[in-house]
Tab-separated table of C-alpha atoms in Angstrom:
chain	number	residue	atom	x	y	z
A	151	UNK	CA	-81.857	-75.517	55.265
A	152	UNK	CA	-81.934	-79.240	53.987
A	153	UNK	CA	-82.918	-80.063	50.417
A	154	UNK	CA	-82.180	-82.683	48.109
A	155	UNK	CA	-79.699	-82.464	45.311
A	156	UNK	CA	-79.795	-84.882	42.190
A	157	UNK	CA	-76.825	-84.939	39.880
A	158	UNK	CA	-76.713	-86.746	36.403
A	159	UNK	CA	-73.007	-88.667	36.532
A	160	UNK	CA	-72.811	-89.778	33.205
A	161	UNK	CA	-69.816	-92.520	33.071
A	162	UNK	CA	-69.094	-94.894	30.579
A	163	UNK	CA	-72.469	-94.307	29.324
A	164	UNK	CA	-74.374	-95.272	31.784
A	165	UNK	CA	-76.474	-93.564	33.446
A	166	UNK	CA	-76.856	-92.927	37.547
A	167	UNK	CA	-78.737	-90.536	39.480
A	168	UNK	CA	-77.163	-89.601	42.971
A	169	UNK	CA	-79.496	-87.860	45.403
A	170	UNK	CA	-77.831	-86.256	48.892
A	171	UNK	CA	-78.667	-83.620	51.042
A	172	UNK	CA	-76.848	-80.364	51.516
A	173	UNK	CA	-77.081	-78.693	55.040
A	174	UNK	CA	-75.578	-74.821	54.689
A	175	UNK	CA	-74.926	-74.684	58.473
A	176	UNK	CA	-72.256	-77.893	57.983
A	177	UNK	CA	-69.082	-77.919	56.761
A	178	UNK	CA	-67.206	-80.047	54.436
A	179	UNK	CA	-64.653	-80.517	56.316
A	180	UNK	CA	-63.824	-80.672	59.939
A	181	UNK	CA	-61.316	-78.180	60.599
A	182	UNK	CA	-60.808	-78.224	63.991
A	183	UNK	CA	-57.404	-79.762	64.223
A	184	UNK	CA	-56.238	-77.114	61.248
A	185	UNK	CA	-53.589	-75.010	63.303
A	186	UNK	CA	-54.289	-71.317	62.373
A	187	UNK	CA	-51.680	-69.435	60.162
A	188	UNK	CA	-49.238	-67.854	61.783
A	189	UNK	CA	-47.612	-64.858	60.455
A	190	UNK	CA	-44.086	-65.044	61.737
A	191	UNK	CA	-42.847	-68.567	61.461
A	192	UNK	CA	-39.550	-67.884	58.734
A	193	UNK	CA	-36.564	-68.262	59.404
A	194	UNK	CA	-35.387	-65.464	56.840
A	195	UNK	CA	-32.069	-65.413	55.707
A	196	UNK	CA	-29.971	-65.416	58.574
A	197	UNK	CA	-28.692	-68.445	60.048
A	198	UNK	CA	-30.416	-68.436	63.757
A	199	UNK	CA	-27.757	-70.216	65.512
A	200	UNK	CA	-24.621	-68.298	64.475
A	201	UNK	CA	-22.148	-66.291	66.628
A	202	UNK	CA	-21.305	-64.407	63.535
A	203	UNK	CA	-21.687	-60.938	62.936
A	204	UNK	CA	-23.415	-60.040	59.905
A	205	UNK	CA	-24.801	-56.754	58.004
A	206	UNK	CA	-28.515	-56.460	57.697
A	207	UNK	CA	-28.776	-55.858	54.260
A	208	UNK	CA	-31.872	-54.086	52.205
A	209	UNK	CA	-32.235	-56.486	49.304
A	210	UNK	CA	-33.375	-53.446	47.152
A	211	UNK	CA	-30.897	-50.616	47.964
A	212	UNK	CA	-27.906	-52.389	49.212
A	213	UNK	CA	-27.679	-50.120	52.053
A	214	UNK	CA	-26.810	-51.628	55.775
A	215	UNK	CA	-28.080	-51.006	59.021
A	216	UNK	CA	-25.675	-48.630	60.739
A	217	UNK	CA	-25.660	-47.806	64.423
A	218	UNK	CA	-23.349	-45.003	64.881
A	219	UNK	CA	-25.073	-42.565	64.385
A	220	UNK	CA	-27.237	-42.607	67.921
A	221	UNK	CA	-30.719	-43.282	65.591
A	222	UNK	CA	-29.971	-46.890	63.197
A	223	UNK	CA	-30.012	-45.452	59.406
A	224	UNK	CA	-29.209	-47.098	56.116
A	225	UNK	CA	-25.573	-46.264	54.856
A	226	UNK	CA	-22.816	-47.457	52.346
A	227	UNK	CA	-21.644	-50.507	53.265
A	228	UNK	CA	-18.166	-50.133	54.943
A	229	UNK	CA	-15.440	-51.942	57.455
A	230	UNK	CA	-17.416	-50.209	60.311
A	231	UNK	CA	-18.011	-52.690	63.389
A	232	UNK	CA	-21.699	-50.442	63.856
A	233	UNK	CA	-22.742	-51.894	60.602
A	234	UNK	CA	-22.381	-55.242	61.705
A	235	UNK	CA	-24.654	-57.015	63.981
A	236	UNK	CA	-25.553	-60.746	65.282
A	237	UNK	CA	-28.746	-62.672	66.616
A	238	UNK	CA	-29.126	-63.707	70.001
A	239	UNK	CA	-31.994	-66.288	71.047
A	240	UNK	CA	-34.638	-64.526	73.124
A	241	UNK	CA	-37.512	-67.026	73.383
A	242	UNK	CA	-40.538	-67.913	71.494
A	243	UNK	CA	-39.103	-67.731	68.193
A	244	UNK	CA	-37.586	-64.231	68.617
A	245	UNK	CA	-34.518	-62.748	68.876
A	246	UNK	CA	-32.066	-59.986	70.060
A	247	UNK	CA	-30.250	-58.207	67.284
A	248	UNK	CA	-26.722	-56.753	68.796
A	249	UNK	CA	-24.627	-54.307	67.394
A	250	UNK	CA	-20.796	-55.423	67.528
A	251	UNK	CA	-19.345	-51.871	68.025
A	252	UNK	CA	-21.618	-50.338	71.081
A	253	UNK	CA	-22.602	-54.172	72.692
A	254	UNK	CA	-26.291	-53.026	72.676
A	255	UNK	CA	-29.381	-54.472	71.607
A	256	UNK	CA	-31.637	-53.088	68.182
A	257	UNK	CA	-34.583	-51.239	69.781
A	258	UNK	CA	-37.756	-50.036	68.647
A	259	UNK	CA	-38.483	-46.370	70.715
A	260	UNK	CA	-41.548	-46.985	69.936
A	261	UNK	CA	-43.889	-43.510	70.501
A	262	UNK	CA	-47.378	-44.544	71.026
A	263	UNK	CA	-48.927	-45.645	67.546
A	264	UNK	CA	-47.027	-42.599	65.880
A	265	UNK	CA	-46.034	-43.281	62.401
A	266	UNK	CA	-42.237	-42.473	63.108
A	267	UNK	CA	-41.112	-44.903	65.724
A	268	UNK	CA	-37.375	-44.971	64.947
A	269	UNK	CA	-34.773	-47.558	65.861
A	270	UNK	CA	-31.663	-47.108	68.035
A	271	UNK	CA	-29.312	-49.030	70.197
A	272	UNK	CA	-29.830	-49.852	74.218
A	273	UNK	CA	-28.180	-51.739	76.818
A	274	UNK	CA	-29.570	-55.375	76.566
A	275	UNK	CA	-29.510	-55.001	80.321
A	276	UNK	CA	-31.814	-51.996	80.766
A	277	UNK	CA	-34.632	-54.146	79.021
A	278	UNK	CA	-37.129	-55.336	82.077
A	279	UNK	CA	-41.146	-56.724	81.251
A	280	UNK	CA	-42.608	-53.502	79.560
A	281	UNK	CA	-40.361	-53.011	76.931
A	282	UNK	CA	-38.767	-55.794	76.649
A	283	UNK	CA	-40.719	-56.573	73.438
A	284	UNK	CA	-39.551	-53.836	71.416
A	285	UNK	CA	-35.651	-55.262	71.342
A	286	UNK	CA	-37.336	-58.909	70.570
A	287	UNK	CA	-37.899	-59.510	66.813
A	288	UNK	CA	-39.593	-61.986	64.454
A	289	UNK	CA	-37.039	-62.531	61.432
A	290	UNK	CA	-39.425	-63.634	58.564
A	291	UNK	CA	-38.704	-65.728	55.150
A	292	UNK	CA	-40.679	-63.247	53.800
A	293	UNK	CA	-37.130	-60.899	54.494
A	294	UNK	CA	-39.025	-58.650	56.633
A	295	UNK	CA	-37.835	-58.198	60.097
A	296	UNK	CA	-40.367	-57.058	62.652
A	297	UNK	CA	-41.179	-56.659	66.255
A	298	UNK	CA	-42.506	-59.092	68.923
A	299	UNK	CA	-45.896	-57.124	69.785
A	300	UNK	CA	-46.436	-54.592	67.757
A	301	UNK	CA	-45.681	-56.232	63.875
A	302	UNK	CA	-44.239	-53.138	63.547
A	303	UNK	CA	-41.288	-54.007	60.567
A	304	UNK	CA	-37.956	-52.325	60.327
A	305	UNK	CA	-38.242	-49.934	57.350
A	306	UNK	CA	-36.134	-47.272	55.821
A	307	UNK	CA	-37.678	-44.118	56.349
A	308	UNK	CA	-37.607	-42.439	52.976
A	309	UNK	CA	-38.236	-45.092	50.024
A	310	UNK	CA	-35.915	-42.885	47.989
A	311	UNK	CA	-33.200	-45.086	49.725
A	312	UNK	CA	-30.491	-42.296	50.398
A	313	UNK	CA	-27.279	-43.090	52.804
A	314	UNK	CA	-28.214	-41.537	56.309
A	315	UNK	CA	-32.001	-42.273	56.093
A	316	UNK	CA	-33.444	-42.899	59.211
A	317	UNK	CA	-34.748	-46.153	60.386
A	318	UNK	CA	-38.206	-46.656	61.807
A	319	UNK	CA	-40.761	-49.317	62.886
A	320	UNK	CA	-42.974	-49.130	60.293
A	321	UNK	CA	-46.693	-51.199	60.326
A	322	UNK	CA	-45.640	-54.267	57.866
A	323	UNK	CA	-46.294	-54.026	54.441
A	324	UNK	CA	-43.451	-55.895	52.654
A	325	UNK	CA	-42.661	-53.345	50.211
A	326	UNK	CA	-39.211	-52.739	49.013
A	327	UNK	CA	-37.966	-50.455	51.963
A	328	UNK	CA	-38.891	-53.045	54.337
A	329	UNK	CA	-36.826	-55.934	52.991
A	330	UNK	CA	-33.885	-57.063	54.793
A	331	UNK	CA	-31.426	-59.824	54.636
A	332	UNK	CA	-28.453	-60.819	57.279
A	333	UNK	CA	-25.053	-60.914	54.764
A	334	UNK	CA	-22.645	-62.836	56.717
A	335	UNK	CA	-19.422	-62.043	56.971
């Protein structure tokens, strides 16, 4: 719908009347060469091309990642070689996450949109096109670490934050017990 719009501009004192039309169904601004958002571009605090081991940190608890357990839960940080773990390029801005003590890669077992997918260890070599994507993560500057399909984040099972808590892929919601850091060592 066209109609004219006249605006009073009152500059040093003097008067001028401005008439334009105003079409709803245009916009402003052409935004067709505006790339859309995208929601896992950080870096987070790890540095991507390290051979390094590191712990994976929650910036809230303190607690590290710990894979000797057979299921990845939060602990006490210690000397233990399953705490620490190091990135590994995997393509389109993702990455492997590998545990020094067992070799194998962090891995969603992801259970068909239940709310307790939990994390363990595999073989980097048993991964193959269908699952693939649930060893392949997004590490965000937000500090939130999350999976390649899903955006399902790693998050501490119980937000009491207890040593021996289970980890889980959790839907992201950057609350506390999803907030990770890599703590070089």
């Amino acid at each position: 719908m066209n109609f004219d719009i006249c605006a009073l501009f009152l500059l040093l004192g003097i008067c001028t009347v401005v008439t334009g039309t105003y079409d709803s169904d245009e916009d402003c601004e052409d935004e067709s060469d505006i790339e859309p958002e995208k929601p896992h571009i950080g870096s987070g605090s790890f540095d991507r091309k390290s051979k390094r081991f590191a712990l994976i940190r929650n910036q809230v608890s303190g607690l590290v990642l710990d894979a000797r357990k057979g299921h990845v839960v939060v602990e006490h940080f210690s000397t233990s070689p399953s705490q620490l773990w190091k990135v590994e390029d995997a393509g389109s801005g993702t990455f492997y996450i590998i545990n020094k003590a067992t070799g194998n890669a962090l891995y969603l077992d992801y259970q068909n949109d239940r709310k307790r997918n939990y994390l363990i260890t595999i073989p980097k070599y048993s991964l193959n096109e269908n699952n693939k994507w649930s060893a392949q993560w997004y590490v965000n500057s937000d500090d939130t670490i999350v999976t390649s399909r899903k955006e399902l984040a790693i998050t501490i099972h119980s937000e009491d934050f207890s040593p021996g808590d289970k980890v889980i892929g959790f839907p992201k919601h950057g609350r506390h017990n999803q907030l990770f850091g890599f703590q070089y060592k």
